[in-house]
mmCIF file of C-alpha atoms and ligand atoms in Angstrom:
data_model
loop_
_atom_site.group_PDB
_atom_site.id
_atom_site.type_symbol
_atom_site.label_atom_id
_atom_site.label_comp_id
_atom_site.label_asym_id
_atom_site.label_seq_id
_atom_site.Cartn_x
_atom_site.Cartn_y
_atom_site.Cartn_z
ATOM 1 C CA MET A 1 -0.050 -0.160 0.326
ATOM 2 C CA GLN A 2 0.906 3.612 -1.072
ATOM 3 C CA ILE A 3 0.720 6.112 1.563
ATOM 4 C CA LYS A 4 -0.370 8.121 -1.473
ATOM 5 C CA ASP A 5 -2.752 5.827 -2.225
ATOM 6 C CA ILE A 6 -4.680 6.589 1.410
ATOM 7 C CA TYR A 7 -4.763 10.172 0.345
ATOM 8 C CA THR A 8 -7.123 8.851 -2.434
ATOM 9 C CA LYS A 9 -9.136 6.193 -0.363
ATOM 10 C CA LEU A 10 -9.941 9.011 1.828
ATOM 11 C CA LEU A 11 -10.502 12.387 -0.492
ATOM 12 C CA ASP A 12 -13.447 9.396 -1.974
ATOM 13 C CA HIS A 13 -14.885 8.371 0.746
ATOM 14 C CA PHE A 14 -15.030 11.950 2.603
ATOM 15 C CA GLY A 15 -14.090 14.634 -0.194
ATOM 16 C CA PHE A 16 -13.213 17.605 0.100
ATOM 17 C CA GLN A 17 -12.630 19.072 2.900
ATOM 18 C CA LYS A 18 -11.861 22.650 2.696
ATOM 19 C CA TRP A 19 -8.882 23.862 5.078
ATOM 20 C CA TRP A 20 -8.617 26.719 5.997
ATOM 21 C CA PRO A 21 -11.779 28.545 6.783
ATOM 22 C CA VAL A 22 -11.202 31.781 7.625
ATOM 23 C CA HIS A 23 -13.323 34.926 8.103
ATOM 24 C CA LYS A 24 -14.030 36.641 5.311
ATOM 25 C CA GLY A 25 -12.063 40.733 5.831
ATOM 26 C CA THR A 26 -10.102 39.058 8.032
ATOM 27 C CA ASP A 27 -6.027 38.011 7.673
ATOM 28 C CA ARG A 28 -5.291 34.690 6.333
ATOM 29 C CA PHE A 29 -2.550 34.222 7.721
ATOM 30 C CA LEU A 30 -2.902 35.581 11.522
ATOM 31 C CA GLU A 31 -6.722 33.669 11.803
ATOM 32 C CA VAL A 32 -4.896 30.447 11.459
ATOM 33 C CA SER A 33 -1.717 31.557 13.179
ATOM 34 C CA ILE A 34 -3.956 32.644 16.192
ATOM 35 C CA GLY A 35 -6.504 29.251 15.923
ATOM 36 C CA ALA A 36 -3.098 27.684 15.506
ATOM 37 C CA ILE A 37 -1.979 28.562 18.459
ATOM 38 C CA LEU A 38 -5.857 28.248 20.449
ATOM 39 C CA THR A 39 -6.387 24.382 19.449
ATOM 40 C CA GLN A 40 -3.880 23.180 21.670
ATOM 41 C CA ASN A 41 -5.227 21.055 23.771
ATOM 42 C CA THR A 42 -8.217 21.340 23.014
ATOM 43 C CA ASN A 43 -11.579 20.657 20.040
ATOM 44 C CA TRP A 44 -12.222 22.928 17.173
ATOM 45 C CA LYS A 45 -15.688 23.731 18.211
ATOM 46 C CA ASN A 46 -14.090 25.591 21.952
ATOM 47 C CA VAL A 47 -11.709 27.392 19.444
ATOM 48 C CA GLU A 48 -14.381 28.686 17.209
ATOM 49 C CA LYS A 49 -16.233 30.474 20.124
ATOM 50 C CA ALA A 50 -13.153 31.694 20.402
ATOM 51 C CA ILE A 51 -12.971 33.407 17.568
ATOM 52 C CA GLU A 52 -15.972 35.107 17.328
ATOM 53 C CA ASN A 53 -15.575 36.296 20.666
ATOM 54 C CA LEU A 54 -12.408 38.121 18.932
ATOM 55 C CA ILE A 55 -14.654 39.150 15.565
ATOM 56 C CA ARG A 56 -17.402 40.841 17.810
ATOM 57 C CA GLU A 57 -14.880 42.035 19.833
ATOM 58 C CA ASN A 58 -13.580 43.785 16.809
ATOM 59 C CA VAL A 59 -9.952 43.069 17.824
ATOM 60 C CA LEU A 60 -8.820 40.117 15.217
ATOM 61 C CA SER A 61 -6.210 42.232 13.727
ATOM 62 C CA TRP A 62 -2.054 43.000 14.345
ATOM 63 C CA ASP A 63 -2.898 46.352 15.816
ATOM 64 C CA LYS A 64 -5.773 45.680 18.296
ATOM 65 C CA LEU A 65 -4.435 42.127 18.809
ATOM 66 C CA GLU A 66 -0.433 43.849 19.915
ATOM 67 C CA LYS A 67 -1.993 46.310 21.939
ATOM 68 C CA ILE A 68 -5.437 44.420 23.620
ATOM 69 C CA ASP A 69 -5.018 44.063 27.572
ATOM 70 C CA ILE A 70 -3.761 40.836 28.204
ATOM 71 C CA GLU A 71 -6.322 40.462 30.686
ATOM 72 C CA LYS A 72 -9.542 41.330 28.461
ATOM 73 C CA LEU A 73 -7.435 38.953 26.071
ATOM 74 C CA LYS A 74 -8.204 36.218 28.950
ATOM 75 C CA LYS A 75 -11.622 36.202 28.697
ATOM 76 C CA LEU A 76 -11.914 36.351 24.825
ATOM 77 C CA ILE A 77 -10.244 33.961 24.154
ATOM 78 C CA LYS A 78 -11.553 31.987 27.721
ATOM 79 C CA PRO A 79 -13.396 28.686 25.539
ATOM 80 C CA ALA A 80 -10.332 27.418 24.527
ATOM 81 C CA GLY A 81 -9.355 26.359 27.547
ATOM 82 C CA PHE A 82 -5.533 26.863 28.890
ATOM 83 C CA TYR A 83 -5.838 31.004 28.404
ATOM 84 C CA ASN A 84 -4.087 31.756 31.357
ATOM 85 C CA GLN A 85 -1.007 30.763 28.448
ATOM 86 C CA LYS A 86 -2.678 30.778 25.400
ATOM 87 C CA ALA A 87 -3.387 34.882 25.943
ATOM 88 C CA VAL A 88 0.700 35.176 26.259
ATOM 89 C CA TYR A 89 1.931 33.090 23.749
ATOM 90 C CA ILE A 90 -0.510 35.453 21.333
ATOM 91 C CA LYS A 91 1.053 38.039 22.424
ATOM 92 C CA ASN A 92 4.597 36.651 21.821
ATOM 93 C CA PHE A 93 3.339 35.931 18.377
ATOM 94 C CA ILE A 94 2.352 39.359 18.128
ATOM 95 C CA LYS A 95 4.937 41.044 18.808
ATOM 96 C CA ALA A 96 7.420 38.552 17.276
ATOM 97 C CA THR A 97 5.793 38.431 13.862
ATOM 98 C CA LYS A 98 3.576 41.562 13.180
ATOM 99 C CA GLY A 99 5.134 43.430 10.592
ATOM 100 C CA GLN A 100 7.800 40.983 9.454
ATOM 101 C CA PRO A 101 7.810 40.210 5.973
ATOM 102 C CA LYS A 102 6.039 36.659 5.638
ATOM 103 C CA GLU A 103 9.718 35.676 3.681
ATOM 104 C CA ARG A 104 11.368 35.393 6.662
ATOM 105 C CA ILE A 105 9.007 33.705 8.337
ATOM 106 C CA THR A 106 10.890 30.401 8.902
ATOM 107 C CA LYS A 107 9.917 27.545 10.269
ATOM 108 C CA ASP A 108 12.855 28.313 12.939
ATOM 109 C CA PHE A 109 11.584 31.722 13.252
ATOM 110 C CA ILE A 110 8.182 30.619 14.179
ATOM 111 C CA LEU A 111 9.250 27.741 16.500
ATOM 112 C CA SER A 112 11.563 30.308 18.066
ATOM 113 C CA ILE A 113 8.936 31.623 19.830
ATOM 114 C CA LYS A 114 7.787 30.584 23.363
ATOM 115 C CA GLY A 115 4.231 29.055 23.062
ATOM 116 C CA ILE A 116 5.523 27.477 19.400
ATOM 117 C CA GLY A 117 5.430 23.799 18.359
ATOM 118 C CA GLU A 118 6.340 22.022 15.199
ATOM 119 C CA GLU A 119 2.151 21.201 15.415
ATOM 120 C CA THR A 120 1.502 24.527 15.328
ATOM 121 C CA ALA A 121 4.278 25.721 13.765
ATOM 122 C CA ASP A 122 3.890 23.830 10.578
ATOM 123 C CA SER A 123 -0.284 24.274 10.430
ATOM 124 C CA ILE A 124 0.834 28.270 10.314
ATOM 125 C CA LEU A 125 3.210 27.809 8.278
ATOM 126 C CA LEU A 126 0.938 24.872 5.849
ATOM 127 C CA TYR A 127 -2.275 26.580 6.071
ATOM 128 C CA GLY A 128 -1.593 30.028 7.173
ATOM 129 C CA LEU A 129 1.190 30.882 4.444
ATOM 130 C CA ASP A 130 1.031 28.614 2.278
ATOM 131 C CA LYS A 131 4.742 26.837 2.958
ATOM 132 C CA PRO A 132 5.286 22.982 1.634
ATOM 133 C CA TYR A 133 5.116 21.260 6.214
ATOM 134 C CA PHE A 134 2.637 18.663 6.285
ATOM 135 C CA ILE A 135 1.418 18.796 9.920
ATOM 136 C CA VAL A 136 1.583 15.501 12.176
ATOM 137 C CA ASP A 137 -0.818 15.346 15.172
ATOM 138 C CA ALA A 138 -1.888 12.570 17.685
ATOM 139 C CA TYR A 139 -4.021 11.446 14.777
ATOM 140 C CA THR A 140 -1.127 11.338 12.032
ATOM 141 C CA LYS A 141 1.162 9.169 14.564
ATOM 142 C CA ARG A 142 -2.421 6.916 15.648
ATOM 143 C CA ILE A 143 -3.585 6.195 11.907
ATOM 144 C CA PHE A 144 -0.207 5.219 10.345
ATOM 145 C CA TYR A 145 1.228 3.322 13.258
ATOM 146 C CA ARG A 146 -2.719 1.261 13.063
ATOM 147 C CA LEU A 147 -2.327 0.571 9.099
ATOM 148 C CA GLY A 148 1.410 -0.401 10.480
ATOM 149 C CA ILE A 149 3.010 1.806 8.001
ATOM 150 C CA ILE A 150 5.762 3.278 11.075
ATOM 151 C CA LYS A 151 6.294 0.665 13.811
ATOM 152 C CA THR A 152 6.380 2.264 16.523
ATOM 153 C CA LYS A 153 3.816 5.735 18.385
ATOM 154 C CA ASN A 154 7.242 7.440 19.516
ATOM 155 C CA ILE A 155 8.147 7.691 16.653
ATOM 156 C CA SER A 156 9.890 11.597 16.121
ATOM 157 C CA TYR A 157 7.332 14.810 14.415
ATOM 158 C CA LYS A 158 10.396 15.015 11.932
ATOM 159 C CA LYS A 159 10.757 11.498 10.974
ATOM 160 C CA LEU A 160 7.134 10.251 10.490
ATOM 161 C CA GLN A 161 6.812 14.491 8.318
ATOM 162 C CA ASP A 162 9.573 12.727 6.232
ATOM 163 C CA ILE A 163 8.122 9.212 5.342
ATOM 164 C CA ILE A 164 4.420 10.858 4.539
ATOM 165 C CA GLN A 165 6.377 14.807 2.385
ATOM 166 C CA GLN A 166 9.104 11.405 0.320
ATOM 167 C CA ASN A 167 5.975 9.383 -0.886
ATOM 168 C CA ILE A 168 2.832 11.905 -2.236
ATOM 169 C CA PRO A 169 3.830 14.817 -4.341
ATOM 170 C CA GLU A 170 5.225 17.967 -3.075
ATOM 171 C CA ASP A 171 1.484 19.710 -3.781
ATOM 172 C CA ILE A 172 0.346 22.382 -0.831
ATOM 173 C CA ASP A 173 -3.536 21.696 -1.557
ATOM 174 C CA ILE A 174 -2.284 18.117 -1.202
ATOM 175 C CA TYR A 175 -0.863 18.854 2.253
ATOM 176 C CA LYS A 176 -3.574 21.034 3.453
ATOM 177 C CA GLU A 177 -6.786 17.301 2.104
ATOM 178 C CA PHE A 178 -4.615 15.408 3.273
ATOM 179 C CA HIS A 179 -3.470 16.141 6.884
ATOM 180 C CA ALA A 180 -7.871 17.436 6.796
ATOM 181 C CA LEU A 181 -9.023 13.616 6.161
ATOM 182 C CA LEU A 182 -6.537 12.182 8.452
ATOM 183 C CA VAL A 183 -8.485 14.382 10.878
ATOM 184 C CA GLU A 184 -11.538 13.034 9.413
ATOM 185 C CA LEU A 185 -10.958 9.547 9.849
ATOM 186 C CA GLY A 186 -9.201 9.911 13.345
ATOM 187 C CA LYS A 187 -12.592 11.640 14.502
ATOM 188 C CA ASN A 188 -15.076 9.150 12.772
ATOM 189 C CA TYR A 189 -13.385 6.079 12.722
ATOM 190 C CA CYS A 190 -10.075 5.358 14.319
ATOM 191 C CA ARG A 191 -11.089 6.691 17.331
ATOM 192 C CA LYS A 192 -9.579 5.512 20.916
ATOM 193 C CA LYS A 193 -11.409 2.037 19.976
ATOM 194 C CA PRO A 194 -10.963 1.797 17.008
ATOM 195 C CA LEU A 195 -14.283 1.296 14.562
ATOM 196 C CA CYS A 196 -12.722 -0.688 11.451
ATOM 197 C CA LYS A 197 -16.226 -2.788 9.904
ATOM 198 C CA GLU A 198 -17.357 1.250 8.762
ATOM 199 C CA CYS A 199 -13.451 2.647 7.806
ATOM 200 C CA PRO A 200 -12.898 3.609 4.193
ATOM 201 C CA LEU A 201 -8.923 1.744 5.126
ATOM 202 C CA ASN A 202 -10.540 -0.922 6.410
ATOM 203 C CA ASP A 203 -9.250 -3.300 3.459
ATOM 204 C CA ILE A 204 -5.132 -1.531 3.521
ATOM 205 C CA CYS A 205 -5.187 -1.718 7.142
ATOM 206 C CA LYS A 206 -3.202 -3.789 8.508
ATOM 207 C CA LYS A 207 -4.501 -3.764 12.314
ATOM 208 C CA ASN A 208 -8.045 -3.328 11.057
ATOM 209 C CA LEU A 209 -9.604 -5.113 13.886
ATOM 210 C CA LYS A 210 -12.418 -6.160 12.739
HETATM 211 S S1 SF4 B 1 -9.374 -0.231 10.123
HETATM 212 FE FE1 SF4 B 1 -9.424 -0.133 11.890
HETATM 213 S S2 SF4 B 1 -7.443 0.625 12.512
HETATM 214 FE FE2 SF4 B 1 -7.162 1.040 10.694
HETATM 215 S S3 SF4 B 1 -7.727 2.917 9.854
HETATM 216 FE FE3 SF4 B 1 -9.697 1.648 10.095
HETATM 217 S S4 SF4 B 1 -10.047 2.644 11.762
HETATM 218 FE FE4 SF4 B 1 -8.321 2.614 11.973
#
């Protein structure tokens, strides 16, 4: 089984996911970055509530997030959880990136900002700046392990990212869709307790728990 066949099967099953949705009139790089920070350790529904609060208060802009009082920011992003920490991360991010030319926003640059790890950095780079970094999250590790493509779930982020990137075309749209499709599979079928019978990959999965 080839990794690109997994992509094709998932696309046939779920269709295009068209990630990352941003609100009309907002700066894509900014909204994706804030969303990527807010989504650490929580689900997307909670992130949406926090983003909606920022939009309602008209503060989802570089200038306003730079100036906003941190206590007010904490209150607005509270639905996303870990809001004390995340407010600091957002402030750090804005301070480091505001006004920087996009060519200077490299992976090393983003990783140097306190509070930003590999997955958050790659989400920002791929969905915010259209740079070719495949995102590896917990779903990706679990699914690739169960499929038998990797032998251990303790594989490093970079190693799994390299395996995937070396086996699919270097195409931003495929990177974006494939990640979104793996999240759909993880949420709907390849859960902690997997639903293998209905899973669209059950004919090619090594760990198929029929
Ligand atoms: S067949 Fe089961 S273990 Fe394999 S990918 Fe699907 S849900 Fe996961």
